[in-house]
């Protein structure tokens, strides 16, 4: 923690000398069901911004002093704050708020850690009191943040004195409730935001009626795999179950817990429901000792194989919001890098749309993609673009030995027609859900 405090102090000095006040015009989000279509990103100094997909309309949401206009046209200001480093901006489903992890120095010997809720309409922010965080849940991250569908309740993981813990906070009044503790810990919100399916250690539990009380119901046991999954409408759950005969994927009705077995899989398989149908995409490998997947298949909810989409090494994949495409990150062995690829789920040919090296934060997302896919979307709401952070891979024959530049934010055209668009310097970015 002392080393972290020193790092944050140095970053604070950099902020002080590099950040100037600016005037910004904010997007009017006052009407219901408004199309937000914005990217939130954080730069290397821990300052959060939002920007349009073409790189225009940049708005600073944390860090230095700025003055802007709210949706009503009134002038509002954000106070000076040079002694804080922000990370992992996470959009609420309705696009009206960002949840951000904050590490602040203040006058204390040790940095203070909290969650900041930023209203992207007014620019106002409020801190959620910490829960005695004692460490990081991932590199550069004191929390994992994941909004409930109602855009009011926020779930988060934090490392506390009793271990890795899952909490839920009402962002309107700041009330925090503990849900579960253990490690590793992965989970998924139901579509109505009243339930969670949680995988803690080897135990898989269903937490129902979170608005009236928190109690877990044991469903099964399994290790290896990470995130269980609710279908988009909340009517089904998917998780791996271990028996004496092996490991199988179970699709379970949420109301009566009736099971359908999709089939035998490896212990370290990953799976996600389509956002628009009852299809489920399953990634697995032939060798459980290998962390790289080599097969991505599409199944129906009743366990029928519909399509084998990918048969090559890859490390992560993401459904498009319309459920028509899957993007995945494969290996660029020739240039010792990675490739973003996209393919229609009907089985059309795949397209290579970007060769790159991921930033540190981007690599964290890819390493735990089946959890981050629920909280931080790389896809644009209209399913035509992706936002990623990293550096372009330079082919060996074109390299001159110079040190690569720092991580940049790129917007990718999934049709592969337009070149990747460099819109900002930054280590992490995600697109709004609407």
Coordinates of N, CA and C in Angstrom, one line a residue, residues 51 81 115 231 282:
X51 N -16.7 10.5 -24.6 CA -16.5 11.0 -26.0 C -17.4 10.3 -26.9
X81 N -9.7 18.8 -7.9 CA -9.4 17.6 -7.2 C -8.2 17.0 -7.9
X115 N -15.9 4.6 -4.1 CA -16.6 4.5 -5.4 C -17.2 5.9 -5.6
X231 N -29.9 -15.7 -18.5 CA -30.4 -15.3 -19.9 C -30.9 -13.8 -19.8
X282 N -20.6 -21.0 -26.2 CA -19.7 -21.7 -25.3 C -18.3 -21.8 -25.9

